[in-house]
PDB file of C-alpha atoms and ligand atoms in Angstrom:
ATOM      1  CA  UNK A 137       0.000   0.000   0.000  1.00  0.00           C
ATOM      2  CA  UNK A 138       1.215   3.490  -0.742  1.00  0.00           C
ATOM      3  CA  UNK A 139      -0.214   6.689   0.701  1.00  0.00           C
ATOM      4  CA  UNK A 140       0.197  10.019  -1.014  1.00  0.00           C
ATOM      5  CA  UNK A 141       0.043  12.777   1.565  1.00  0.00           C
ATOM      6  CA  UNK A 142       0.834  16.394   2.216  1.00  0.00           C
ATOM      7  CA  UNK A 143       2.200  17.401   5.641  1.00  0.00           C
ATOM      8  CA  UNK A 144      -0.537  18.541   8.004  1.00  0.00           C
ATOM      9  CA  UNK A 145      -3.286  18.068   5.432  1.00  0.00           C
ATOM     10  CA  UNK A 146      -6.338  15.838   5.883  1.00  0.00           C
ATOM     11  CA  UNK A 147      -4.244  12.923   4.595  1.00  0.00           C
ATOM     12  CA  UNK A 148      -2.758  12.909   8.106  1.00  0.00           C
ATOM     13  CA  UNK A 149      -5.790  10.842   9.203  1.00  0.00           C
ATOM     14  CA  UNK A 150      -4.992   7.925   6.897  1.00  0.00           C
ATOM     15  CA  UNK A 151      -1.287   8.357   7.645  1.00  0.00           C
ATOM     16  CA  UNK A 152      -2.000   7.958  11.380  1.00  0.00           C
ATOM     17  CA  UNK A 153      -4.254   4.976  10.703  1.00  0.00           C
ATOM     18  CA  UNK A 154      -1.481   3.261   8.745  1.00  0.00           C
ATOM     19  CA  UNK A 155       1.065   3.929  11.487  1.00  0.00           C
ATOM     20  CA  UNK A 156      -1.426   2.657  14.072  1.00  0.00           C
ATOM     21  CA  UNK A 157      -1.787  -0.671  12.254  1.00  0.00           C
ATOM     22  CA  UNK A 158       1.921  -1.344  12.605  1.00  0.00           C
ATOM     23  CA  UNK A 159       1.912  -2.677   9.054  1.00  0.00           C
ATOM     24  CA  UNK A 160       4.624  -1.752   6.596  1.00  0.00           C
ATOM     25  CA  UNK A 161       3.489   0.723   3.969  1.00  0.00           C
ATOM     26  CA  UNK A 162       4.948   3.198   1.542  1.00  0.00           C
ATOM     27  CA  UNK A 163       4.240   6.880   1.542  1.00  0.00           C
ATOM     28  CA  UNK A 164       5.152   9.797  -0.654  1.00  0.00           C
ATOM     29  CA  UNK A 165       4.819  13.479  -0.049  1.00  0.00           C
ATOM     30  CA  UNK A 166       2.920  15.621  -2.533  1.00  0.00           C
ATOM     31  CA  UNK A 167       3.456  19.284  -3.260  1.00  0.00           C
ATOM     32  CA  UNK A 168      -0.134  20.422  -3.674  1.00  0.00           C
ATOM     33  CA  UNK A 169       0.887  23.641  -5.380  1.00  0.00           C
ATOM     34  CA  UNK A 170       2.908  22.067  -8.151  1.00  0.00           C
ATOM     35  CA  UNK A 171       1.013  18.742  -8.070  1.00  0.00           C
ATOM     36  CA  UNK A 172       4.353  16.956  -8.008  1.00  0.00           C
ATOM     37  CA  UNK A 173       5.400  14.150  -5.689  1.00  0.00           C
ATOM     38  CA  UNK A 174       8.694  14.145  -3.823  1.00  0.00           C
ATOM     39  CA  UNK A 175      10.135  11.723  -6.391  1.00  0.00           C
ATOM     40  CA  UNK A 176       9.190  14.128  -9.171  1.00  0.00           C
ATOM     41  CA  UNK A 177       6.116  12.257 -10.422  1.00  0.00           C
ATOM     42  CA  UNK A 178       3.091  14.081 -11.791  1.00  0.00           C
ATOM     43  CA  UNK A 179       0.512  13.647  -9.023  1.00  0.00           C
ATOM     44  CA  UNK A 180      -2.374  14.290 -11.411  1.00  0.00           C
ATOM     45  CA  UNK A 181      -1.231  11.274 -13.386  1.00  0.00           C
ATOM     46  CA  UNK A 182      -1.701   9.224 -10.203  1.00  0.00           C
ATOM     47  CA  UNK A 183      -5.076  10.775  -9.401  1.00  0.00           C
ATOM     48  CA  UNK A 184      -6.715  13.234 -11.751  1.00  0.00           C
ATOM     49  CA  UNK A 185      -8.413  14.713  -8.670  1.00  0.00           C
ATOM     50  CA  UNK A 186      -5.043  16.208  -7.729  1.00  0.00           C
ATOM     51  CA  UNK A 187      -5.724  16.172  -4.005  1.00  0.00           C
ATOM     52  CA  UNK A 188      -4.636  14.076  -1.071  1.00  0.00           C
ATOM     53  CA  UNK A 189      -5.164  11.567   0.394  1.00  0.00           C
ATOM     54  CA  UNK A 190      -4.694   8.973  -2.319  1.00  0.00           C
ATOM     55  CA  UNK A 191      -4.029   5.360  -1.465  1.00  0.00           C
ATOM     56  CA  UNK A 192      -2.656   2.914  -4.005  1.00  0.00           C
ATOM     57  CA  UNK A 193      -3.299  -0.681  -3.015  1.00  0.00           C
ATOM     58  CA  UNK A 194      -0.879  -3.532  -3.612  1.00  0.00           C
ATOM     59  CA  UNK A 195      -2.765  -4.582  -6.764  1.00  0.00           C
ATOM     60  CA  UNK A 196      -2.511  -1.031  -8.130  1.00  0.00           C
ATOM     61  CA  UNK A 197      -6.107  -0.026  -7.377  1.00  0.00           C
ATOM     62  CA  UNK A 198      -6.453   3.627  -6.427  1.00  0.00           C
ATOM     63  CA  UNK A 199      -8.666   4.682  -3.505  1.00  0.00           C
ATOM     64  CA  UNK A 200      -9.364   8.369  -2.935  1.00  0.00           C
ATOM     65  CA  UNK A 201     -11.534  10.376  -0.506  1.00  0.00           C
ATOM     66  CA  UNK A 202     -10.898  10.368   3.225  1.00  0.00           C
ATOM     67  CA  UNK A 203     -14.144   8.594   4.019  1.00  0.00           C
ATOM     68  CA  UNK A 204     -13.488   5.769   1.554  1.00  0.00           C
ATOM     69  CA  UNK A 205      -9.844   5.350   2.552  1.00  0.00           C
ATOM     70  CA  UNK A 206     -10.597   5.320   6.282  1.00  0.00           C
ATOM     71  CA  UNK A 207     -13.533   2.952   5.762  1.00  0.00           C
ATOM     72  CA  UNK A 208     -11.267   0.689   3.708  1.00  0.00           C
ATOM     73  CA  UNK A 209      -8.602   0.678   6.438  1.00  0.00           C
ATOM     74  CA  UNK A 210     -11.212  -0.014   9.136  1.00  0.00           C
ATOM     75  CA  UNK A 211     -12.407  -2.926   7.003  1.00  0.00           C
ATOM     76  CA  UNK A 212      -9.021  -4.600   6.888  1.00  0.00           C
ATOM     77  CA  UNK A 213      -7.935  -3.502  10.378  1.00  0.00           C
ATOM     78  CA  UNK A 214     -11.100  -4.058  12.446  1.00  0.00           C
ATOM     79  CA  UNK A 215      -9.409  -2.878  15.635  1.00  0.00           C
ATOM     80  CA  UNK A 216     -10.116   0.609  14.253  1.00  0.00           C
ATOM     81  CA  UNK A 217     -13.718  -0.134  13.274  1.00  0.00           C
ATOM     82  CA  UNK A 218     -16.857  -0.303  15.398  1.00  0.00           C
ATOM     83  CA  UNK A 219     -18.497  -3.537  16.425  1.00  0.00           C
ATOM     84  CA  UNK A 220     -22.146  -4.458  16.207  1.00  0.00           C
ATOM     85  CA  UNK A 221     -24.785  -4.625  13.489  1.00  0.00           C
ATOM     86  CA  UNK A 222     -24.727  -0.855  13.023  1.00  0.00           C
ATOM     87  CA  UNK A 223     -20.969  -0.560  13.565  1.00  0.00           C
ATOM     88  CA  UNK A 224     -20.018   0.321  10.006  1.00  0.00           C
ATOM     89  CA  UNK A 225     -23.011   2.606   9.630  1.00  0.00           C
ATOM     90  CA  UNK A 226     -22.100   4.509  12.796  1.00  0.00           C
ATOM     91  CA  UNK A 227     -18.495   4.794  11.662  1.00  0.00           C
ATOM     92  CA  UNK A 228     -19.512   6.137   8.246  1.00  0.00           C
ATOM     93  CA  UNK A 229     -21.925   8.498   9.958  1.00  0.00           C
ATOM     94  CA  UNK A 230     -19.068   9.913  12.045  1.00  0.00           C
ATOM     95  CA  UNK A 231     -16.649  10.062   9.097  1.00  0.00           C
ATOM     96  CA  UNK A 232     -19.196  11.841   6.913  1.00  0.00           C
ATOM     97  CA  UNK A 233     -19.941  14.335   9.664  1.00  0.00           C
ATOM     98  CA  UNK A 234     -16.261  15.082  10.237  1.00  0.00           C
ATOM     99  CA  UNK A 235     -15.652  15.393   6.499  1.00  0.00           C
ATOM    100  CA  UNK A 236     -18.626  17.423   5.362  1.00  0.00           C
ATOM    101  CA  UNK A 237     -19.465  19.444   8.465  1.00  0.00           C
ATOM    102  CA  UNK A 238     -16.042  20.030  10.015  1.00  0.00           C
ATOM    103  CA  UNK A 239     -13.165  19.400   7.595  1.00  0.00           C
ATOM    104  CA  UNK A 240     -14.782  21.313   4.743  1.00  0.00           C
ATOM    105  CA  UNK A 241     -15.649  24.233   7.008  1.00  0.00           C
ATOM    106  CA  UNK A 242     -11.951  25.054   7.346  1.00  0.00           C
ATOM    107  CA  UNK A 243     -11.908  26.255   3.751  1.00  0.00           C
ATOM    108  CA  UNK A 244     -11.514  30.001   4.591  1.00  0.00           C
ATOM    109  CA  UNK A 245      -8.457  29.164   6.709  1.00  0.00           C
ATOM    110  CA  UNK A 246      -6.791  27.150   3.981  1.00  0.00           C
ATOM    111  CA  UNK A 247      -7.829  29.268   1.030  1.00  0.00           C
ATOM    112  CA  UNK A 248      -7.152  32.810   2.107  1.00  0.00           C
ATOM    113  CA  UNK A 249     -10.638  33.701   3.301  1.00  0.00           C
ATOM    114  CA  UNK A 250     -11.452  37.128   4.700  1.00  0.00           C
ATOM    115  CA  UNK A 251     -11.412  37.762   8.448  1.00  0.00           C
ATOM    116  CA  UNK A 252     -15.197  37.697   8.536  1.00  0.00           C
ATOM    117  CA  UNK A 253     -15.347  34.415   6.605  1.00  0.00           C
ATOM    118  CA  UNK A 254     -12.858  32.963   9.068  1.00  0.00           C
ATOM    119  CA  UNK A 255     -14.862  34.203  12.068  1.00  0.00           C
ATOM    120  CA  UNK A 256     -18.057  32.656  10.682  1.00  0.00           C
ATOM    121  CA  UNK A 257     -16.260  29.400   9.905  1.00  0.00           C
ATOM    122  CA  UNK A 258     -14.647  29.308  13.329  1.00  0.00           C
ATOM    123  CA  UNK A 259     -17.988  29.628  15.124  1.00  0.00           C
ATOM    124  CA  UNK A 260     -19.551  27.037  12.832  1.00  0.00           C
ATOM    125  CA  UNK A 261     -16.725  24.542  13.405  1.00  0.00           C
ATOM    126  CA  UNK A 262     -16.932  24.931  17.183  1.00  0.00           C
ATOM    127  CA  UNK A 263     -20.700  24.388  17.024  1.00  0.00           C
ATOM    128  CA  UNK A 264     -20.236  21.248  14.938  1.00  0.00           C
ATOM    129  CA  UNK A 265     -17.465  20.008  17.252  1.00  0.00           C
ATOM    130  CA  UNK A 266     -19.807  20.593  20.194  1.00  0.00           C
ATOM    131  CA  UNK A 267     -22.210  18.015  18.753  1.00  0.00           C
ATOM    132  CA  UNK A 268     -19.384  15.461  18.937  1.00  0.00           C
ATOM    133  CA  UNK A 269     -18.233  16.713  22.339  1.00  0.00           C
ATOM    134  CA  UNK A 270     -21.718  16.106  23.719  1.00  0.00           C
ATOM    135  CA  UNK A 271     -21.551  12.500  22.567  1.00  0.00           C
ATOM    136  CA  UNK A 272     -18.016  11.420  23.491  1.00  0.00           C
ATOM    137  CA  UNK A 273     -18.448   7.779  24.413  1.00  0.00           C
ATOM    138  CA  UNK A 274     -15.259   7.118  26.374  1.00  0.00           C
ATOM    139  CA  UNK A 275     -11.595   7.994  26.181  1.00  0.00           C
ATOM    140  CA  UNK A 276     -12.139   8.301  22.429  1.00  0.00           C
ATOM    141  CA  UNK A 277     -14.946   9.674  20.327  1.00  0.00           C
ATOM    142  CA  UNK A 278     -16.889   6.453  19.883  1.00  0.00           C
ATOM    143  CA  UNK A 279     -15.700   4.389  22.837  1.00  0.00           C
ATOM    144  CA  UNK A 280     -12.719   3.328  24.871  1.00  0.00           C
ATOM    145  CA  UNK A 281     -10.538   2.470  21.916  1.00  0.00           C
ATOM    146  CA  UNK A 282      -9.733   4.635  18.923  1.00  0.00           C
ATOM    147  CA  UNK A 283     -11.437   4.229  15.576  1.00  0.00           C
ATOM    148  CA  UNK A 284     -10.483   5.725  12.234  1.00  0.00           C
ATOM    149  CA  UNK A 285     -12.991   8.495  13.022  1.00  0.00           C
ATOM    150  CA  UNK A 286     -10.724   9.577  15.894  1.00  0.00           C
ATOM    151  CA  UNK A 287      -7.788   9.922  13.533  1.00  0.00           C
ATOM    152  CA  UNK A 288      -9.853  12.148  11.239  1.00  0.00           C
ATOM    153  CA  UNK A 289     -11.198  14.125  14.207  1.00  0.00           C
ATOM    154  CA  UNK A 290      -7.617  14.548  15.429  1.00  0.00           C
ATOM    155  CA  UNK A 291      -6.673  16.306  12.198  1.00  0.00           C
ATOM    156  CA  UNK A 292      -9.539  18.765  12.525  1.00  0.00           C
ATOM    157  CA  UNK A 293      -8.570  19.440  16.168  1.00  0.00           C
ATOM    158  CA  UNK A 294      -4.944  19.958  15.175  1.00  0.00           C
ATOM    159  CA  UNK A 295      -6.170  22.537  12.667  1.00  0.00           C
ATOM    160  CA  UNK A 296      -8.292  24.126  15.413  1.00  0.00           C
ATOM    161  CA  UNK A 297      -5.160  24.661  17.513  1.00  0.00           C
ATOM    162  CA  UNK A 298      -3.361  26.061  14.480  1.00  0.00           C
ATOM    163  CA  UNK A 299      -6.109  28.472  13.439  1.00  0.00           C
ATOM    164  CA  UNK A 300      -7.371  29.497  16.867  1.00  0.00           C
ATOM    165  CA  UNK A 301     -10.700  27.694  16.630  1.00  0.00           C
ATOM    166  CA  UNK A 302     -12.186  26.940  20.063  1.00  0.00           C
ATOM    167  CA  UNK A 303     -12.242  23.244  20.915  1.00  0.00           C
ATOM    168  CA  UNK A 304     -15.185  22.273  23.166  1.00  0.00           C
ATOM    169  CA  UNK A 305     -13.900  21.182  26.568  1.00  0.00           C
ATOM    170  CA  UNK A 306     -15.062  17.552  26.284  1.00  0.00           C
ATOM    171  CA  UNK A 307     -12.884  17.101  23.207  1.00  0.00           C
ATOM    172  CA  UNK A 308      -9.733  18.501  24.818  1.00  0.00           C
ATOM    173  CA  UNK A 309      -8.851  15.246  26.651  1.00  0.00           C
ATOM    174  CA  UNK A 310      -9.699  13.205  23.540  1.00  0.00           C
ATOM    175  CA  UNK A 311      -7.283  15.347  21.543  1.00  0.00           C
ATOM    176  CA  UNK A 312      -4.588  15.003  24.227  1.00  0.00           C
ATOM    177  CA  UNK A 313      -5.064  11.238  24.450  1.00  0.00           C
ATOM    178  CA  UNK A 314      -4.812  10.877  20.696  1.00  0.00           C
ATOM    179  CA  UNK A 315      -1.824  13.181  20.470  1.00  0.00           C
ATOM    180  CA  UNK A 316       0.053  11.148  23.093  1.00  0.00           C
ATOM    181  CA  UNK A 317      -0.337   7.884  21.176  1.00  0.00           C
ATOM    182  CA  UNK A 318       3.029   6.649  19.885  1.00  0.00           C
ATOM    183  CA  UNK A 319       1.687   6.133  16.360  1.00  0.00           C
ATOM    184  CA  UNK A 320       0.321   9.681  16.287  1.00  0.00           C
ATOM    185  CA  UNK A 321       3.662  11.017  17.506  1.00  0.00           C
ATOM    186  CA  UNK A 322       5.451   8.954  14.874  1.00  0.00           C
ATOM    187  CA  UNK A 323       3.169  10.245  12.141  1.00  0.00           C
ATOM    188  CA  UNK A 324       3.573  13.866  13.184  1.00  0.00           C
ATOM    189  CA  UNK A 325       7.343  13.344  13.163  1.00  0.00           C
ATOM    190  CA  UNK A 326       7.204  11.647   9.750  1.00  0.00           C
ATOM    191  CA  UNK A 327       5.325  14.639   8.363  1.00  0.00           C
ATOM    192  CA  UNK A 328       7.780  17.074   9.958  1.00  0.00           C
ATOM    193  CA  UNK A 329       5.096  18.538  12.216  1.00  0.00           C
ATOM    194  CA  UNK A 330       7.036  18.402  15.454  1.00  0.00           C
TER     195      UNK A 330
HETATM  196  N1  GSH B  68     -12.999  15.283  -1.086  1.00  0.00           N
HETATM  197  C1  GSH B  68     -11.653  15.047  -0.626  1.00  0.00           C
HETATM  198  C2  GSH B  68     -11.007  16.370  -0.287  1.00  0.00           C
HETATM  199  C3  GSH B  68      -9.594  16.181   0.217  1.00  0.00           C
HETATM  200  C4  GSH B  68      -8.933  17.532   0.440  1.00  0.00           C
HETATM  201  O1  GSH B  68      -9.602  18.509   0.779  1.00  0.00           O
HETATM  202  N2  GSH B  68      -7.607  17.538   0.286  1.00  0.00           N
HETATM  203  C5  GSH B  68      -6.847  18.778   0.420  1.00  0.00           C
HETATM  204  C6  GSH B  68      -5.894  18.727   1.589  1.00  0.00           C
HETATM  205  S1  GSH B  68      -6.754  18.643   3.140  1.00  0.00           S
HETATM  206  C7  GSH B  68      -6.019  18.946  -0.832  1.00  0.00           C
HETATM  207  O2  GSH B  68      -5.316  18.054  -1.257  1.00  0.00           O
HETATM  208  N3  GSH B  68      -6.137  20.143  -1.436  1.00  0.00           N
HETATM  209  C8  GSH B  68      -5.361  20.469  -2.597  1.00  0.00           C
HETATM  210  C9  GSH B  68      -6.210  20.778  -3.786  1.00  0.00           C
HETATM  211  O3  GSH B  68      -7.445  20.589  -3.733  1.00  0.00           O
HETATM  212  O4  GSH B  68      -5.643  21.211  -4.792  1.00  0.00           O
HETATM  213  C10 GSH B  68     -11.633  14.099   0.549  1.00  0.00           C
HETATM  214  O5  GSH B  68     -12.555  14.194   1.402  1.00  0.00           O
HETATM  215  O6  GSH B  68     -10.724  13.256   0.665  1.00  0.00           O
END
C-alpha cells in the first residue's frame, strides 16, 4: 500500500491509521501547489483529482476520498472499526460528519478567506465540534478504543489549535489522548510537524 500525503493536510488521518496498524506501507509526499510528488512524479497522473489523500493498493487499485480510505482501512484492520450490526453505519456516519461538516468548514483558513469568513467558519466549526463533544463515548470519540474516526477528528482538532478555533472542553482530553499515542507522535514526526 502506498499513501500520497501532504504534511498537516487531511491525509494525516490515513497516515495515522497506517502507522497505528503497525503494518509496513509506503508513503510519498505531494506538493499540492505544483502537483508533483517528492520523487518528481506528476501527481495528477496518479489521481486526476489532484488532491490528497490517495491510497494505491498492492494490486494497483487507487482509492481516494478520506471517508473511503478510512472505511477501507477499518475494514481490513477491524481494531479501528466499530463492532455491532450498526458498527459500520455509525463509523460512516461519524466520518461523513467530520468530512462534510467540520473538515470542509476550514476552507476560509486554507484558502485565504477574509477575516469575517474565518470568524463565521470558526464559530460554525466549534458548534459542529460541540455536537461530537456532547456525545463522546469514552476515552475516544466512539468508545474506549480509537477508531479511524478519531484519527480524522484529530486532524480537525490539530487545525483548530493552528487556526485558533475553540475546541469544546469535552474534546480537549480526547485530543490530548490521541496526540500522546506513539503512532500519532510517529506520524507527526514523519510529516515534519514536530
Ligand atoms: N474530497 C476530498 C477532499 C480532500 C482535500 O480537501 N484535500 C486537500 C488537503 S486537506 C487537498 O489536497 N487540497 C489540494 C487541492 O485541492 O488542490 C476528501 O474528502 O478526501
